[in-house]
Amino acid sequence: MKQRKIILSEKEIPEKWYNIVADMPNKPLPPLHPATKEPIGPDALAPLFPMELIKQEVTPDKWVEIPDEVRNIYSIWRPTPLYRAYGLEKALDTPAKIYYKYEGTSPSGSHKPNTSVPQAYYNKQEGIKRITTETGAGQWGSALAFACNHFDIQCEVYMVKLSYEHKPYRKIMMNTWGAKVFPSPSNATEIGRKILAKNPDTTGSLGIAISEAVGEAAANADTKYALGSVLNHVKLHQTIIGQEAVAQMAKAGDMPDIVIAPFGGGSNFAGLAFPFLRLNFEEGRNIRCIASEPTSCPKLTRGVFRYDYGDSVGMTPLLPMYTLGHNFVPAPIHAGGLRYHGAGVIVSQLLKDKLIEAVAHDNIEVFEAGVTFARAEGIIPAPEANHGIATAIAEAKKCKEEGVSKTILFNLCGHGNFDMKAYEDYFAGNIVKHELTKEEINASLAQLDTPEIAI
Amino acid sequence: MKQRKIILSEKEIPEKWYNIVADMPNKPLPPLHPATKEPIGPDALAPLFPMELIKQEVTPDKWVEIPDEVRNIYSIWRPTPLYRAYGLEKALDTPAKIYYKYEGTSPSGSHKPNTSVPQAYYNKQEGIKRITTETGAGQWGSALAFACNHFDIQCEVYMVKLSYEHKPYRKIMMNTWGAKVFPSPSNATEIGRKILAKNPDTTGSLGIAISEAVGEAAANADTKYALGSVLNHVKLHQTIIGQEAVAQMAKAGDMPDIVIAPFGGGSNFAGLAFPFLRLNFEEGRNIRCIASEPTSCPKLTRGVFRYDYGDSVGMTPLLPMYTLGHNFVPAPIHAGGLRYHGAGVIVSQLLKDKLIEAVAHDNIEVFEAGVTFARAEGIIPAPEANHGIATAIAEAKKCKEEGVSKTILFNLCGHGNFDMKAYEDYFAGNIVKHELTKEEINASLAQLDTPEIAI
C-alpha cells in the first residue's frame, strides 16, 4: 500500500509565523491616507485593529511567535494533512507528481481559521467586546464566528448578498457559533442604506461589505474590524500552511517544482507559497509559485499596479496593489471568496518583481477541474479551491505533453459541503464563462483617480 | 500546550476487522425465511449480496482480513483522530475525562464509508454493475455513492422523502459522485407506487426505502443491494473505528470506563463498542457500552425482542431483534439515520444478555447537547451524533454529582455541515419532544404476526 497522506503531530505545529517582508528585495511601498494621499504610519489603523495586529502589519522581523493559546486552538484541526494525489495523477495519465495540502479539515471548512483565531485572540487581549467583518462565500465569516465564540467576543458579519442567498446554511453555521449575520448591502448601516437607495437590486460585493463592517468598527470604541485576506498580518498568519507543507514535503523526500494556490485577496496563496519562496530566497531554489484567479476578476493578470482603496467607497488607506478599480463589481460566480477587486500589497510587489506568477481560469474550466478531482480523489472541493486544481491540472497536462515529470503542490483550501448549489448549477449547465473585454476593464480603471506608481 | 488529538499513521490502519460473534457467549439465533418461517442458510441472501459479503455475514472467524485495496481507499481519511474533549470538560465543570472518536473526516462526512467501500469492492470483484440502496439522513447514500464512484459501479439511492426535502444538498453530493437519487416512496418502483397510492402524503421511512431498493436488486441479475447498517457484515466493517480507538486510548495512557455511540440500526455503536467489548471478553474488563437512541424511536429501551422483518413490507428474512414492529413509522426527527424500527441481530443478542446498555434522549435534549458541544469543542455535529453527546454529557454530569472521575469515550460519528436546517429549526424553537405513549407502542407491536422468541 502506497502512502497517501503525510501527517505531522501536534508538537510539529509551527511555533512562529514567517514574515516574507524580511526577505523581499524590494519592500512594499507605504499605504497612503485616503484623504491627504500622504504616507501613513501604523497609528492610522488604530481605530480598526488592536495594536498587536498593527505591529504585525508593519513588522520587519522575519519570524513572529505564535501564542500558545492560538496553537492550542489550532490543534483542533492542525497540522492538516498533505496528500499525494495518486487518483488525480492516474485520471490525468500524467508523469507529474501531484500533492495537495488539505485545509478543509478545520471546523469551518477552510484555511480561514488560521487567521481568525489569532485575530480574535489579540482583540480579546486588548479588551475588545465586538468584532465586525465582511464575508464573500461565507468561509471567512464562519471562521471568525468560530474564533470569536472561543474567546467570547460578539461577532457581526456582513455577508455579500449573492452568497447570503446562495448559501443560507453558512449563515446558520455562523449563528450556531453565536454570530449575527446581515446580507450586504444591509439596512443595518448608513453605507448599506445609501448603496441600496442607489441600486436596490445589487448582488453586493466584498468591497461593499467591507465598507459596512469598517464603518461600524470605526464608529464604536469597543468594536474592532477583522479582515480575512489582503492585509500583511493575515498573510503572516496563513504561512502556517506552507511551513507545515515544507516539513511534509521533506518527510515525503520530495520538493515541489511548482506551488499553486487560488487567489482572492492573497492570503490563501501567501499561506502556501511564502514558505516555499523563503527557500528560493535562502537556498537559491527556483520553485515557481503560481496564483490562480478567475477570468471574471483578473486583477493579477489584467489589472494595473497602482494605489487603490481596499473597500469600494474609499474609506480605507490607499494601498499599492494590482487592481481592477475599487468600483469593479465582479460577475456573480460561485467562488465568492475570489470576487475582490484588488490584490494584497506584498503579493502585488512580488508579482511586479516577477518573483511569482499568475494565471486565470474561466468558470466552466474550474468546475470541470473540481468534478474531475472529486471523482479521482474523493473530496468535493469548494469553488475557490477549484481554481487551484484547474492550474494544477493544466501544469500536469503540460508535463504529459512535454514528457517531463515535475512535482506540483497546490492548496486545497476548503471542502465544498456548503457549495452544493454551485455543483447543481454546473450539472444543470447553468455555469457560464465570464471573460471580460478590454473595454470593460478599461472602463473600470478609467474611474480611478488614485495615485499612480512610477514603474 | 496539552495534547488534544491522538493520531495514528496510515501504517496503523488495522489489517483485520473484528467479528464479535466469535466471542459471544450466546450466538445470535438464525434468520428465518419470510414465507416458510424456517431457518435459512446463506444462499437465501445470494440474490441481494455478493458471496464474499454473505460469507462475512455468517463467518464464525474472529478476524477477517481487510483487502489492501480497501485499506488504500480508507487511507483517504483514516486513521481518524481521537480527541480529548478539554473544552467540553471545562464547559461541564466535570471531573470526568471525556474523549471522542471523530468520524466526520471522511469525504461524505460520517463513519458510513467504512462499510460502503468494502461493500462496493466485493461487488466489483464479482462483476456487479449496479448497486441499489436506501438512505435516511443521506449519510449512507453519500457514502455508497462515494464508494461506487471509486469502483465505477452505477449507484441508485432511494432517499427517505423527509430527508430528500430537508437535505437537497445531500442529493447533489451523491450526484457529484455520479449516483442517481429518488425520493422514497418513489414512482420508480412498484412497491413505491403502491405505498404512494395508499398514503400519498407519507414522509417515508428507512423501512419503506429499504423495500424499494431490495425489490430492484432482487428483480435484476446485474444489480445487488447494499445496506448501511443492521447486518453483521456492516457491523464487522465498522469495527475499524473501535480498533483504532483502542490503540489511541492506549497511546493516551488511558482506558474508557464508558463507551457511548448513537444507535440507528447498530453499526455506529458496534463500530466503536465491539473492540472494547473484546477487552471485556478477553481481559475480564468491565467497560460499560451504552447505545444512545431517540425517544421517538426507542426499540432498545421500549421495544420487544422478537423475530421481525428488516423492511416494512416483509420481503427480507425474519431477524431476531429488538423491534417496535416493522410497520412503525417514527416521528420526522432530523436524525434521519436513527429512524429505524429495529436493531441489528448481534446488538440485540448482546442487549438481551445484558452485555451492553441502552438509553433514550428526547429531541430537545440532543440539540442542546449538540450546541453545547459545538461551542465548547468547535465542531458542529450531525443530529445523529448529538445523541451520543447527550449520553456523554449525562454521564459526565453524574460524575460531577457523585464526585468521581470516570473516563468517557463517545463516537462523534459525523459533522453537521448538511444539517444546518436542523439547527435553524432548533434555534427557531421548532424542535419538539417526541415521547411515545405506551398505547402507541402497543398499537404498533399488536400488528406483529411474526414468530415470538421464548426467553
mmCIF file of C-alpha atoms in Angstrom, chain B residues 149-347:
data_model
loop_
_atom_site.group_PDB
_atom_site.id
_atom_site.type_symbol
_atom_site.label_atom_id
_atom_site.label_comp_id
_atom_site.label_asym_id
_atom_site.label_seq_id
_atom_site.Cartn_x
_atom_site.Cartn_y
_atom_site.Cartn_z
ATOM 1 C CA ASN B 149 -17.699 6.074 -7.958
ATOM 2 C CA HIS B 150 -14.318 4.717 -6.935
ATOM 3 C CA PHE B 151 -15.052 1.263 -8.371
ATOM 4 C CA ASP B 152 -17.033 2.513 -11.392
ATOM 5 C CA ILE B 153 -20.346 0.903 -10.336
ATOM 6 C CA GLN B 154 -23.719 2.589 -11.006
ATOM 7 C CA CYS B 155 -25.255 3.633 -7.675
ATOM 8 C CA GLU B 156 -29.029 4.180 -7.198
ATOM 9 C CA VAL B 157 -30.266 5.626 -3.937
ATOM 10 C CA TYR B 158 -33.817 5.635 -2.505
ATOM 11 C CA MET B 159 -33.788 8.558 -0.085
ATOM 12 C CA VAL B 160 -36.435 8.861 2.673
ATOM 13 C CA LYS B 161 -38.696 11.639 1.389
ATOM 14 C CA LEU B 162 -38.438 13.688 4.561
ATOM 15 C CA SER B 163 -34.658 13.868 4.234
ATOM 16 C CA TYR B 164 -34.830 14.379 0.469
ATOM 17 C CA GLU B 165 -36.798 17.540 1.181
ATOM 18 C CA HIS B 166 -34.758 18.659 4.219
ATOM 19 C CA LYS B 167 -31.386 17.947 2.647
ATOM 20 C CA PRO B 168 -31.290 18.783 -1.075
ATOM 21 C CA TYR B 169 -27.527 19.243 -0.860
ATOM 22 C CA ARG B 170 -27.032 15.609 0.140
ATOM 23 C CA LYS B 171 -28.692 14.689 -3.153
ATOM 24 C CA ILE B 172 -26.325 16.903 -5.163
ATOM 25 C CA MET B 173 -23.358 15.439 -3.291
ATOM 26 C CA MET B 174 -24.434 11.976 -4.431
ATOM 27 C CA ASN B 175 -24.915 13.302 -7.982
ATOM 28 C CA THR B 176 -21.401 14.761 -7.902
ATOM 29 C CA TRP B 177 -20.085 11.262 -7.292
ATOM 30 C CA GLY B 178 -22.266 10.053 -10.184
ATOM 31 C CA ALA B 179 -25.213 8.447 -8.315
ATOM 32 C CA LYS B 180 -28.946 8.577 -9.161
ATOM 33 C CA VAL B 181 -31.245 9.603 -6.275
ATOM 34 C CA PHE B 182 -35.020 9.028 -5.887
ATOM 35 C CA PRO B 183 -37.291 10.366 -3.107
ATOM 36 C CA SER B 184 -38.842 7.372 -1.295
ATOM 37 C CA PRO B 185 -41.560 6.208 -1.606
ATOM 38 C CA SER B 186 -40.917 6.819 -5.308
ATOM 39 C CA ASN B 187 -42.733 6.296 -8.550
ATOM 40 C CA ALA B 188 -39.693 4.430 -9.856
ATOM 41 C CA THR B 189 -40.637 1.115 -8.209
ATOM 42 C CA GLU B 190 -43.783 -0.970 -7.921
ATOM 43 C CA ILE B 191 -43.513 -1.007 -4.124
ATOM 44 C CA GLY B 192 -43.167 2.755 -4.024
ATOM 45 C CA ARG B 193 -46.188 3.288 -6.279
ATOM 46 C CA LYS B 194 -48.327 1.013 -4.075
ATOM 47 C CA ILE B 195 -47.411 2.895 -0.899
ATOM 48 C CA LEU B 196 -47.983 6.286 -2.539
ATOM 49 C CA ALA B 197 -51.419 5.156 -3.711
ATOM 50 C CA LYS B 198 -52.379 4.265 -0.129
ATOM 51 C CA ASN B 199 -50.749 7.240 1.569
ATOM 52 C CA PRO B 200 -49.641 9.990 -0.830
ATOM 53 C CA ASP B 201 -48.500 12.334 1.963
ATOM 54 C CA THR B 202 -46.200 9.905 3.783
ATOM 55 C CA THR B 203 -42.808 11.321 4.812
ATOM 56 C CA GLY B 204 -41.350 7.883 4.174
ATOM 57 C CA SER B 205 -39.150 5.790 6.436
ATOM 58 C CA LEU B 206 -35.996 3.749 6.218
ATOM 59 C CA GLY B 207 -38.157 0.597 6.151
ATOM 60 C CA ILE B 208 -40.034 1.739 3.037
ATOM 61 C CA ALA B 209 -36.867 2.873 1.273
ATOM 62 C CA ILE B 210 -35.224 -0.474 2.004
ATOM 63 C CA SER B 211 -38.200 -2.251 0.445
ATOM 64 C CA GLU B 212 -37.809 -0.263 -2.765
ATOM 65 C CA ALA B 213 -34.070 -0.814 -3.051
ATOM 66 C CA VAL B 214 -34.287 -4.521 -2.213
ATOM 67 C CA GLY B 215 -37.089 -5.007 -4.739
ATOM 68 C CA GLU B 216 -34.976 -3.526 -7.538
ATOM 69 C CA ALA B 217 -31.960 -5.667 -6.701
ATOM 70 C CA ALA B 218 -33.986 -8.861 -6.402
ATOM 71 C CA ALA B 219 -35.527 -8.264 -9.828
ATOM 72 C CA ASN B 220 -32.263 -7.636 -11.741
ATOM 73 C CA ALA B 221 -29.362 -10.076 -12.121
ATOM 74 C CA ASP B 222 -26.631 -7.469 -12.623
ATOM 75 C CA THR B 223 -27.836 -5.497 -9.602
ATOM 76 C CA LYS B 224 -27.144 -6.056 -5.908
ATOM 77 C CA TYR B 225 -28.308 -4.295 -2.815
ATOM 78 C CA ALA B 226 -26.218 -2.636 -0.109
ATOM 79 C CA LEU B 227 -27.300 -1.947 3.445
ATOM 80 C CA GLY B 228 -25.722 0.751 5.591
ATOM 81 C CA SER B 229 -26.415 -0.780 8.993
ATOM 82 C CA VAL B 230 -28.164 -3.653 10.833
ATOM 83 C CA LEU B 231 -26.432 -6.624 9.152
ATOM 84 C CA ASN B 232 -23.469 -8.478 10.619
ATOM 85 C CA HIS B 233 -21.038 -7.703 7.810
ATOM 86 C CA VAL B 234 -21.786 -3.990 8.126
ATOM 87 C CA LYS B 235 -21.036 -4.074 11.850
ATOM 88 C CA LEU B 236 -17.918 -6.080 11.096
ATOM 89 C CA HIS B 237 -16.558 -3.389 8.757
ATOM 90 C CA GLN B 238 -17.272 -0.632 11.255
ATOM 91 C CA THR B 239 -15.096 -2.276 13.915
ATOM 92 C CA ILE B 240 -12.195 -0.436 12.335
ATOM 93 C CA ILE B 241 -13.373 2.577 14.358
ATOM 94 C CA GLY B 242 -13.090 0.887 17.726
ATOM 95 C CA GLN B 243 -9.865 -0.904 16.895
ATOM 96 C CA GLU B 244 -8.222 2.409 16.120
ATOM 97 C CA ALA B 245 -9.755 3.862 19.279
ATOM 98 C CA VAL B 246 -8.361 1.037 21.433
ATOM 99 C CA ALA B 247 -4.890 1.774 20.058
ATOM 100 C CA GLN B 248 -5.369 5.514 20.555
ATOM 101 C CA MET B 249 -6.608 5.179 24.147
ATOM 102 C CA ALA B 250 -3.544 3.055 24.853
ATOM 103 C CA LYS B 251 -1.353 5.781 23.311
ATOM 104 C CA ALA B 252 -3.076 8.272 25.594
ATOM 105 C CA GLY B 253 -2.230 6.014 28.523
ATOM 106 C CA ASP B 254 -5.908 5.716 29.362
ATOM 107 C CA MET B 255 -8.837 3.310 29.016
ATOM 108 C CA PRO B 256 -12.550 4.191 28.942
ATOM 109 C CA ASP B 257 -14.897 3.202 31.750
ATOM 110 C CA ILE B 258 -17.842 4.045 29.496
ATOM 111 C CA VAL B 259 -18.134 3.793 25.693
ATOM 112 C CA ILE B 260 -21.079 5.529 24.017
ATOM 113 C CA ALA B 261 -22.429 5.693 20.467
ATOM 114 C CA PRO B 262 -25.641 6.769 18.711
ATOM 115 C CA PHE B 263 -27.954 3.941 17.746
ATOM 116 C CA GLY B 264 -29.930 3.607 14.494
ATOM 117 C CA GLY B 265 -29.540 0.050 13.230
ATOM 118 C CA GLY B 266 -26.423 -0.689 15.246
ATOM 119 C CA SER B 267 -23.342 -0.276 13.063
ATOM 120 C CA ASN B 268 -22.292 3.073 14.554
ATOM 121 C CA PHE B 269 -22.489 1.584 18.040
ATOM 122 C CA ALA B 270 -20.938 -1.734 17.015
ATOM 123 C CA GLY B 271 -18.108 0.071 15.278
ATOM 124 C CA LEU B 272 -16.886 1.827 18.378
ATOM 125 C CA ALA B 273 -18.052 -0.556 21.099
ATOM 126 C CA PHE B 274 -17.278 -4.105 19.873
ATOM 127 C CA PRO B 275 -13.469 -3.758 20.056
ATOM 128 C CA PHE B 276 -13.868 -2.568 23.670
ATOM 129 C CA LEU B 277 -16.266 -5.431 24.415
ATOM 130 C CA ARG B 278 -13.490 -7.687 23.129
ATOM 131 C CA LEU B 279 -11.366 -6.400 26.003
ATOM 132 C CA ASN B 280 -14.218 -7.290 28.375
ATOM 133 C CA PHE B 281 -14.314 -10.822 26.932
ATOM 134 C CA GLU B 282 -10.559 -11.374 26.709
ATOM 135 C CA GLU B 283 -9.211 -9.458 29.664
ATOM 136 C CA GLY B 284 -12.183 -9.524 32.009
ATOM 137 C CA ARG B 285 -12.522 -5.771 31.878
ATOM 138 C CA ASN B 286 -15.763 -4.114 32.810
ATOM 139 C CA ILE B 287 -16.168 -1.375 30.210
ATOM 140 C CA ARG B 288 -19.799 -0.214 30.034
ATOM 141 C CA CYS B 289 -21.010 0.166 26.457
ATOM 142 C CA ILE B 290 -24.113 2.335 26.043
ATOM 143 C CA ALA B 291 -26.248 2.641 22.904
ATOM 144 C CA SER B 292 -27.974 6.017 22.602
ATOM 145 C CA GLU B 293 -31.302 6.185 20.769
ATOM 146 C CA PRO B 294 -34.060 8.818 20.287
ATOM 147 C CA THR B 295 -37.181 8.650 22.485
ATOM 148 C CA SER B 296 -39.143 8.858 19.227
ATOM 149 C CA CYS B 297 -37.734 5.513 18.028
ATOM 150 C CA PRO B 298 -36.889 3.552 21.201
ATOM 151 C CA LYS B 299 -36.548 -0.044 20.061
ATOM 152 C CA LEU B 300 -33.793 -0.885 22.531
ATOM 153 C CA THR B 301 -35.352 0.742 25.591
ATOM 154 C CA ARG B 302 -39.040 0.090 24.843
ATOM 155 C CA GLY B 303 -39.262 -2.453 22.014
ATOM 156 C CA VAL B 304 -39.671 -6.246 22.188
ATOM 157 C CA PHE B 305 -37.094 -8.951 21.416
ATOM 158 C CA ARG B 306 -38.763 -10.917 18.666
ATOM 159 C CA TYR B 307 -38.413 -12.021 15.044
ATOM 160 C CA ASP B 308 -39.258 -9.210 12.665
ATOM 161 C CA TYR B 309 -38.643 -8.080 9.097
ATOM 162 C CA GLY B 310 -35.816 -5.705 8.247
ATOM 163 C CA ASP B 311 -38.041 -3.799 5.828
ATOM 164 C CA SER B 312 -41.582 -2.506 6.112
ATOM 165 C CA VAL B 313 -43.381 -4.868 3.740
ATOM 166 C CA GLY B 314 -41.998 -8.253 4.761
ATOM 167 C CA MET B 315 -39.598 -9.042 1.913
ATOM 168 C CA THR B 316 -36.432 -9.577 3.939
ATOM 169 C CA PRO B 317 -35.646 -12.600 6.111
ATOM 170 C CA LEU B 318 -37.061 -12.507 9.628
ATOM 171 C CA LEU B 319 -34.362 -11.459 12.096
ATOM 172 C CA PRO B 320 -34.258 -11.916 15.892
ATOM 173 C CA MET B 321 -34.144 -8.296 17.020
ATOM 174 C CA TYR B 322 -35.369 -5.654 19.397
ATOM 175 C CA THR B 323 -38.134 -4.025 17.377
ATOM 176 C CA LEU B 324 -41.038 -1.602 17.503
ATOM 177 C CA GLY B 325 -42.699 -3.513 14.689
ATOM 178 C CA HIS B 326 -41.827 -3.247 11.006
ATOM 179 C CA ASN B 327 -44.843 -1.004 10.350
ATOM 180 C CA PHE B 328 -43.691 1.561 12.895
ATOM 181 C CA VAL B 329 -43.179 4.976 11.261
ATOM 182 C CA PRO B 330 -41.011 7.185 13.503
ATOM 183 C CA ALA B 331 -41.691 10.875 14.016
ATOM 184 C CA PRO B 332 -39.941 13.119 11.456
ATOM 185 C CA ILE B 333 -36.888 13.979 13.591
ATOM 186 C CA HIS B 334 -33.805 15.444 11.929
ATOM 187 C CA ALA B 335 -31.637 12.496 12.961
ATOM 188 C CA GLY B 336 -32.906 10.573 9.936
ATOM 189 C CA GLY B 337 -30.282 7.866 10.372
ATOM 190 C CA LEU B 338 -31.873 6.789 13.670
ATOM 191 C CA ARG B 339 -35.417 6.449 12.275
ATOM 192 C CA TYR B 340 -35.383 2.652 12.005
ATOM 193 C CA HIS B 341 -37.793 0.270 13.662
ATOM 194 C CA GLY B 342 -35.357 -2.467 14.660
ATOM 195 C CA ALA B 343 -31.904 -3.232 15.993
ATOM 196 C CA GLY B 344 -29.308 -5.457 14.361
ATOM 197 C CA VAL B 345 -29.185 -9.101 15.413
ATOM 198 C CA ILE B 346 -25.830 -9.098 17.204
ATOM 199 C CA VAL B 347 -26.544 -5.956 19.188
#
